[in-house]
mmCIF file of C-alpha atoms and ligand atoms in Angstrom:
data_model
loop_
_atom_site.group_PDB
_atom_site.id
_atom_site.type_symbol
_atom_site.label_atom_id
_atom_site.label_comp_id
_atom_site.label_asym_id
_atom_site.label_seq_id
_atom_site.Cartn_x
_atom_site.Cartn_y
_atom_site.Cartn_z
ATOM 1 C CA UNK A 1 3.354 -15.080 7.070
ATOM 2 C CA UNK A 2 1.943 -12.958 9.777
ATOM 3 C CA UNK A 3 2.775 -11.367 13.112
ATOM 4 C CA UNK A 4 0.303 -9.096 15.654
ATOM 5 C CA UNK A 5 1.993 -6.159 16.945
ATOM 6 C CA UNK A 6 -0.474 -4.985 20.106
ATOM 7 C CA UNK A 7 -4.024 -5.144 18.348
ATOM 8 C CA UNK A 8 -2.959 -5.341 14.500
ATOM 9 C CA UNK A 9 -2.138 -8.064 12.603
ATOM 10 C CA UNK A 10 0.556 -7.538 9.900
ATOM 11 C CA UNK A 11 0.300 -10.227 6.902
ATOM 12 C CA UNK A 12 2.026 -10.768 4.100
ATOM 13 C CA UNK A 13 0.408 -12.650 0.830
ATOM 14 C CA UNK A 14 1.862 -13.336 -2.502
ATOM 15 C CA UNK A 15 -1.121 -12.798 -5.430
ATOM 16 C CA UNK A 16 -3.409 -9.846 -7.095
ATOM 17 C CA UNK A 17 -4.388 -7.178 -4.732
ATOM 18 C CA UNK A 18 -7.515 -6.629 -7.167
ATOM 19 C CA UNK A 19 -8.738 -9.875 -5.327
ATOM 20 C CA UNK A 20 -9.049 -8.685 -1.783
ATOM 21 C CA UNK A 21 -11.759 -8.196 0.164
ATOM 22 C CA UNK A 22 -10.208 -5.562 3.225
ATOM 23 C CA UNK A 23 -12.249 -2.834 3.553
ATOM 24 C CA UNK A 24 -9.729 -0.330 1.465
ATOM 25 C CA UNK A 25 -6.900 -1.784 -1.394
ATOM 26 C CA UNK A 26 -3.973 0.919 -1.400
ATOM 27 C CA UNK A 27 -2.996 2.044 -5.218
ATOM 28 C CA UNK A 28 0.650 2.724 -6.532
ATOM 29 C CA UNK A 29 -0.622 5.462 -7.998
ATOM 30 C CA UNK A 30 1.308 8.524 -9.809
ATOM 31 C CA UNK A 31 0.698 12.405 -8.912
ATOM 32 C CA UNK A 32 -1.818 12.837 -11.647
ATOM 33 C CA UNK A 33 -3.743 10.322 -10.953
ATOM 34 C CA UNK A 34 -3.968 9.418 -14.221
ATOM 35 C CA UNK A 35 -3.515 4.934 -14.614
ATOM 36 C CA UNK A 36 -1.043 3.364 -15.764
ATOM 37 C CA UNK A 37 0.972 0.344 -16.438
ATOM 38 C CA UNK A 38 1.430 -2.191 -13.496
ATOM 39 C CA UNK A 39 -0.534 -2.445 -10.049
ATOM 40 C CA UNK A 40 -2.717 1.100 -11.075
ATOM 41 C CA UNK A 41 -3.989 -0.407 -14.482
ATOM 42 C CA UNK A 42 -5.114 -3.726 -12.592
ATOM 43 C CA UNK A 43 -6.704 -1.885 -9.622
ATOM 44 C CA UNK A 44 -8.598 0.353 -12.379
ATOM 45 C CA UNK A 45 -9.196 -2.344 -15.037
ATOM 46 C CA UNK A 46 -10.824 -4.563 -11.992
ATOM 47 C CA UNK A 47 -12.956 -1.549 -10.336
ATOM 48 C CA UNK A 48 -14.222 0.298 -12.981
ATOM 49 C CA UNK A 49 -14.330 3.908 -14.905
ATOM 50 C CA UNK A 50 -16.310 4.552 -11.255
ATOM 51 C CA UNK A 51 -12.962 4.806 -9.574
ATOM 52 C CA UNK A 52 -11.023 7.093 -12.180
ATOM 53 C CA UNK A 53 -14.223 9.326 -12.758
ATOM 54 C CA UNK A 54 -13.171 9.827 -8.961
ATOM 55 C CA UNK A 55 -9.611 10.610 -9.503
ATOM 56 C CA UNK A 56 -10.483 13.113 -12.320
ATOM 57 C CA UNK A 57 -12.176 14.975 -9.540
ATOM 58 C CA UNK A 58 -9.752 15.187 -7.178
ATOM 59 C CA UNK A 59 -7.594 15.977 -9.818
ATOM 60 C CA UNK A 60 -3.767 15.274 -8.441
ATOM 61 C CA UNK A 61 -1.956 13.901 -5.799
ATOM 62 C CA UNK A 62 2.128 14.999 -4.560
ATOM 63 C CA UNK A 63 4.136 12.276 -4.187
ATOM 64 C CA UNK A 64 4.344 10.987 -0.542
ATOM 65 C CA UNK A 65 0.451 11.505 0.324
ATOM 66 C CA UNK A 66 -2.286 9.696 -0.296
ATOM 67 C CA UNK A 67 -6.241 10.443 -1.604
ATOM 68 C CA UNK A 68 -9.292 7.918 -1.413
ATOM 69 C CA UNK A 69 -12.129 6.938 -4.130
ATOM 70 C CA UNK A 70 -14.410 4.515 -3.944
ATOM 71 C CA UNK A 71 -13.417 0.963 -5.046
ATOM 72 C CA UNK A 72 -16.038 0.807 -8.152
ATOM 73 C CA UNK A 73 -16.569 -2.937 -8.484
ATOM 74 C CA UNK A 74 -13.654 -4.530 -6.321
ATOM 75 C CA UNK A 75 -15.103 -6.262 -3.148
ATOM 76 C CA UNK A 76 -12.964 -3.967 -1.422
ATOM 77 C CA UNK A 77 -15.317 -0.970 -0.647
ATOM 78 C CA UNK A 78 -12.300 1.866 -0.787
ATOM 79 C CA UNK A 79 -8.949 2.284 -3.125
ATOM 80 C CA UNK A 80 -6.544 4.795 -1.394
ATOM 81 C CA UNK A 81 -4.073 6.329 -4.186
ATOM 82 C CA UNK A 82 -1.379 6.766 -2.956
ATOM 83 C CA UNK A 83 1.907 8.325 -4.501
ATOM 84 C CA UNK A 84 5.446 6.536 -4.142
ATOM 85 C CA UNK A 85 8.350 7.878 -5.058
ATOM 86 C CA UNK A 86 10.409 7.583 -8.366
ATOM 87 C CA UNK A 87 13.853 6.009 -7.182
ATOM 88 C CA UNK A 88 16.725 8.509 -8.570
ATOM 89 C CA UNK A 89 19.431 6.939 -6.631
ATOM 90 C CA UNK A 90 18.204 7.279 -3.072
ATOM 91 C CA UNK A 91 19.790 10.710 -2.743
ATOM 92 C CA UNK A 92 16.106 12.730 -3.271
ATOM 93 C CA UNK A 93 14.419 12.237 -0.321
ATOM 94 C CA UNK A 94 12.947 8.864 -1.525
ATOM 95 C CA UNK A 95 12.978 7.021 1.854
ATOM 96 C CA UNK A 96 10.770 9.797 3.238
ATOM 97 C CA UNK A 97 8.354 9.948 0.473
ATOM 98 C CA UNK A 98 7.783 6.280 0.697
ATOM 99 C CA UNK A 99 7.093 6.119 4.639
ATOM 100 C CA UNK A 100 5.037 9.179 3.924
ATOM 101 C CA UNK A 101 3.037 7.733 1.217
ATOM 102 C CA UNK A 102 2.461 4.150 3.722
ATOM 103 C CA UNK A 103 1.921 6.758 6.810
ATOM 104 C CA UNK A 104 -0.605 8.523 4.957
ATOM 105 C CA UNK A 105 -2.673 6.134 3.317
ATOM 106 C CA UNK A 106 -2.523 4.166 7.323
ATOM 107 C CA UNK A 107 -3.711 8.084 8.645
ATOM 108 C CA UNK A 108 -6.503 7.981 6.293
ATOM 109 C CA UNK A 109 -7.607 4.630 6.499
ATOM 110 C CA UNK A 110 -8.400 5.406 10.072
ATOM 111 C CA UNK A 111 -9.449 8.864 9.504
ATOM 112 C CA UNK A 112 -12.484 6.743 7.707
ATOM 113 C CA UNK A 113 -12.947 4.243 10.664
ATOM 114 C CA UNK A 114 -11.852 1.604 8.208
ATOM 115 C CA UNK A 115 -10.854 -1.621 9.829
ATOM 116 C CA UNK A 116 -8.148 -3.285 7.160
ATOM 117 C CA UNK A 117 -6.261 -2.849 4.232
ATOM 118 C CA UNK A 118 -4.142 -3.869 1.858
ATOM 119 C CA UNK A 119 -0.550 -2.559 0.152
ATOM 120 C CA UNK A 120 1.113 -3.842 -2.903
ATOM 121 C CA UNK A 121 5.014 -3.023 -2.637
ATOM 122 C CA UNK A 122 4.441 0.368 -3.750
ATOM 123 C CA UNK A 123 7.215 1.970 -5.718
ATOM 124 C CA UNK A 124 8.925 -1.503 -6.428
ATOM 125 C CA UNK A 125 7.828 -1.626 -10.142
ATOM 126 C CA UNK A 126 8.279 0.825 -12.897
ATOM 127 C CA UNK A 127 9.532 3.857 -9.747
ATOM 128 C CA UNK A 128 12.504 1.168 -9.302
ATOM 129 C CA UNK A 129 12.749 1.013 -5.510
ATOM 130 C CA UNK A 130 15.548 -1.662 -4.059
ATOM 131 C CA UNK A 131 13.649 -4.072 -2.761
ATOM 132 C CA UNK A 132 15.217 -4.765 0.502
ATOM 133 C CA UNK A 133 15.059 -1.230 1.519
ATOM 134 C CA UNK A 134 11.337 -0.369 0.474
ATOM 135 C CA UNK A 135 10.212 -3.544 1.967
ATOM 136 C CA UNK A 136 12.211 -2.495 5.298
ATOM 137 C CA UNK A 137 10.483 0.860 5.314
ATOM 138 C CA UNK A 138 7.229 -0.399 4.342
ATOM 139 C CA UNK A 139 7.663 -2.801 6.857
ATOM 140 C CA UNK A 140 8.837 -0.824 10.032
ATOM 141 C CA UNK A 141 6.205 1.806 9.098
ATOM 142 C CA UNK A 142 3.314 -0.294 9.657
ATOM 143 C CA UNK A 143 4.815 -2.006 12.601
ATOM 144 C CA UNK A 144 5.156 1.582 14.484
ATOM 145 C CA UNK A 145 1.689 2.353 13.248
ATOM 146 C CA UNK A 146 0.295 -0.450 14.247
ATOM 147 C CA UNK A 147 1.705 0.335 17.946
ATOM 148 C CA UNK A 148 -0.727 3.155 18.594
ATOM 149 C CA UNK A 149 -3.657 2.395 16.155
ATOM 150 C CA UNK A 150 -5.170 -0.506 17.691
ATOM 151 C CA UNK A 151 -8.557 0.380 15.648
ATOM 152 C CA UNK A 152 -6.691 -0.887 12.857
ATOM 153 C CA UNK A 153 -7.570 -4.697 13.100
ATOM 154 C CA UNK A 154 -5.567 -5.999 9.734
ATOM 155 C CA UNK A 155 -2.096 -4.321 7.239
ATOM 156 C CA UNK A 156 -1.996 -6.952 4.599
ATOM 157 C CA UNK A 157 1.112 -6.668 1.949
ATOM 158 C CA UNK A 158 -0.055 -7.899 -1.138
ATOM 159 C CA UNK A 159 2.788 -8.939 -3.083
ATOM 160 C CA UNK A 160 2.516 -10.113 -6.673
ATOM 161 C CA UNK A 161 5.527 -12.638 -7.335
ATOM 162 C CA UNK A 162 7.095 -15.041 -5.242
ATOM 163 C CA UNK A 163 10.798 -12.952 -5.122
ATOM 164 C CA UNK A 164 8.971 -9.614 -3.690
ATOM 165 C CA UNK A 165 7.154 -11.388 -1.000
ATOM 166 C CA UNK A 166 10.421 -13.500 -0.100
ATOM 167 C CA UNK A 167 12.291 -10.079 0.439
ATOM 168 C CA UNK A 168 9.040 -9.135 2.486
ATOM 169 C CA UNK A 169 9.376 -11.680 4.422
ATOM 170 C CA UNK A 170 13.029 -11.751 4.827
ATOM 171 C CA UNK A 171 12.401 -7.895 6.356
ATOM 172 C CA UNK A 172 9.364 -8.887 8.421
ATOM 173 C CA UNK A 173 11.610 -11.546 10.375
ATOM 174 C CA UNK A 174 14.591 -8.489 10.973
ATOM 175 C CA UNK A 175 12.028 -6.287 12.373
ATOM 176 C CA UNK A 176 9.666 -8.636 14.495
ATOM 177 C CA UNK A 177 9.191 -7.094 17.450
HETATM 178 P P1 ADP B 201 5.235 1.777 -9.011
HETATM 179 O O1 ADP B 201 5.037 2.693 -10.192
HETATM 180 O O2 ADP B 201 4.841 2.439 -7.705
HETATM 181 O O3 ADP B 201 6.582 1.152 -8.982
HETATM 182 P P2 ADP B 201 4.035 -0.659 -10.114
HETATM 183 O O4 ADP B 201 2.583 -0.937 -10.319
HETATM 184 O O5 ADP B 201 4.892 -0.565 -11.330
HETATM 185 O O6 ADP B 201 4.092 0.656 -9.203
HETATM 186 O O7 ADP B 201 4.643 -1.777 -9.168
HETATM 187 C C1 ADP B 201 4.430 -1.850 -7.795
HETATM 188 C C2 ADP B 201 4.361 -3.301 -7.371
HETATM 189 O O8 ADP B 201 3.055 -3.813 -7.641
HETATM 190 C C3 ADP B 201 5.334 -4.230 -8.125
HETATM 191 O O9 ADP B 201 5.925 -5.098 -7.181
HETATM 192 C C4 ADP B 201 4.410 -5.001 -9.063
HETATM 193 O O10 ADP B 201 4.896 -6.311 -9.349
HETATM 194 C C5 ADP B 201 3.158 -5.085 -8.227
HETATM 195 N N1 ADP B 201 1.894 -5.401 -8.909
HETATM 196 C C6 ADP B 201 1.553 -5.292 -10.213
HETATM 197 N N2 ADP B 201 0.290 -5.722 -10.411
HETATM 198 C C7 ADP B 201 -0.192 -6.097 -9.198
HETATM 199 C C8 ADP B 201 -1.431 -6.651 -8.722
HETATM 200 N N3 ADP B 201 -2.447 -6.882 -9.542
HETATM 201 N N4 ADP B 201 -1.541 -6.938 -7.398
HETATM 202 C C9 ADP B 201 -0.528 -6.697 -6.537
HETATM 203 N N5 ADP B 201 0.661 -6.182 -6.920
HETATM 204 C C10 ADP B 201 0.831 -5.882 -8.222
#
């Protein structure tokens, strides 16, 4: 499913995010930058020690912003980290860390003159984020974005199982402009 809001097109996909071939892949990543389980081990595992040689370097990362590494061996040239936030009950801020965390790695994706990318659902694993609501805020994020960053050709949403990209895509029909 897609939809073009002014210059961008908005996509969703169900499948591995390690297979893409936009110019960046966007990381769940967690504030230490450290791998892990889930969507970080498979973006690692696929790219290479190249990418968390990288990380190491940079060192850390606060929830709610985003860093960038090269993407090792992935076709996609770039793998922006970017931190989600731990879902305690929706009372902490959450929703604002995880617009942050899209807004950010969007911000620096065009800070590089990059041209596409692509998010899993970030914080919808092991961080525990409702569904519906991150893929709302995922959702309207990049469709604001997308209004005045026209340079930005393509915001794919990666989405590994069939139920995650059905909420997606539940969201994405509420919000189409
Ligand atoms: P977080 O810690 O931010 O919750 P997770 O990696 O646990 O990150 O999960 C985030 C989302 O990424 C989940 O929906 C999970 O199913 C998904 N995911 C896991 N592996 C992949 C992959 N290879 N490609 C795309 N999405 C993935």
């Amino acid at each position: 499913m897609k939809i073009t809001v002014n210059q961008t097109v908005i996509e969703l996909d169900c499948g591995d995010i390690t297979e893409e071939t936009t110019d960046a892949v966007v990381n769940a990543a967690n504030s230490r930058l450290a791998g892990g389980a889930g969507v970080d081990g498979a973006i690692h595992r696929a790219g290479g020690p190249a990418i968390m040689a990288e990380c190491r370097k940079i060192g850390g990362c606060p929830t709610g912003e985003a860093v960038i590494t090269t993407g090792g061996n992935l076709k996609s040239r770039w793998v922006i980290h970017a931190v989600g936030p731990v879902y305690r009950g929706g009372g902490r801020g959450e929703a604002g860390l995880l617009v942050s965390a899209y807004q950010n790695s969007l911000n620096l994706a065009c800070k590089k003159g990059l041209a596409s990318l692509s998010f899993p659902a970030i914080s919808c694993g092991a961080y525990g984020y409702p569904l519906g609501e991150a893929a709302s805020l995922a959702l309207s994020t990049c469709v604001t974005f997308a209004q005045s960053h026209p340079e930005l050709r393509l915001i794919r949403h990666v989405l590994f199982d069939r139920q995650t990209y059905d909420v997606f895509a539940q969201e994405l029909k509420k919000i189409m402009p």
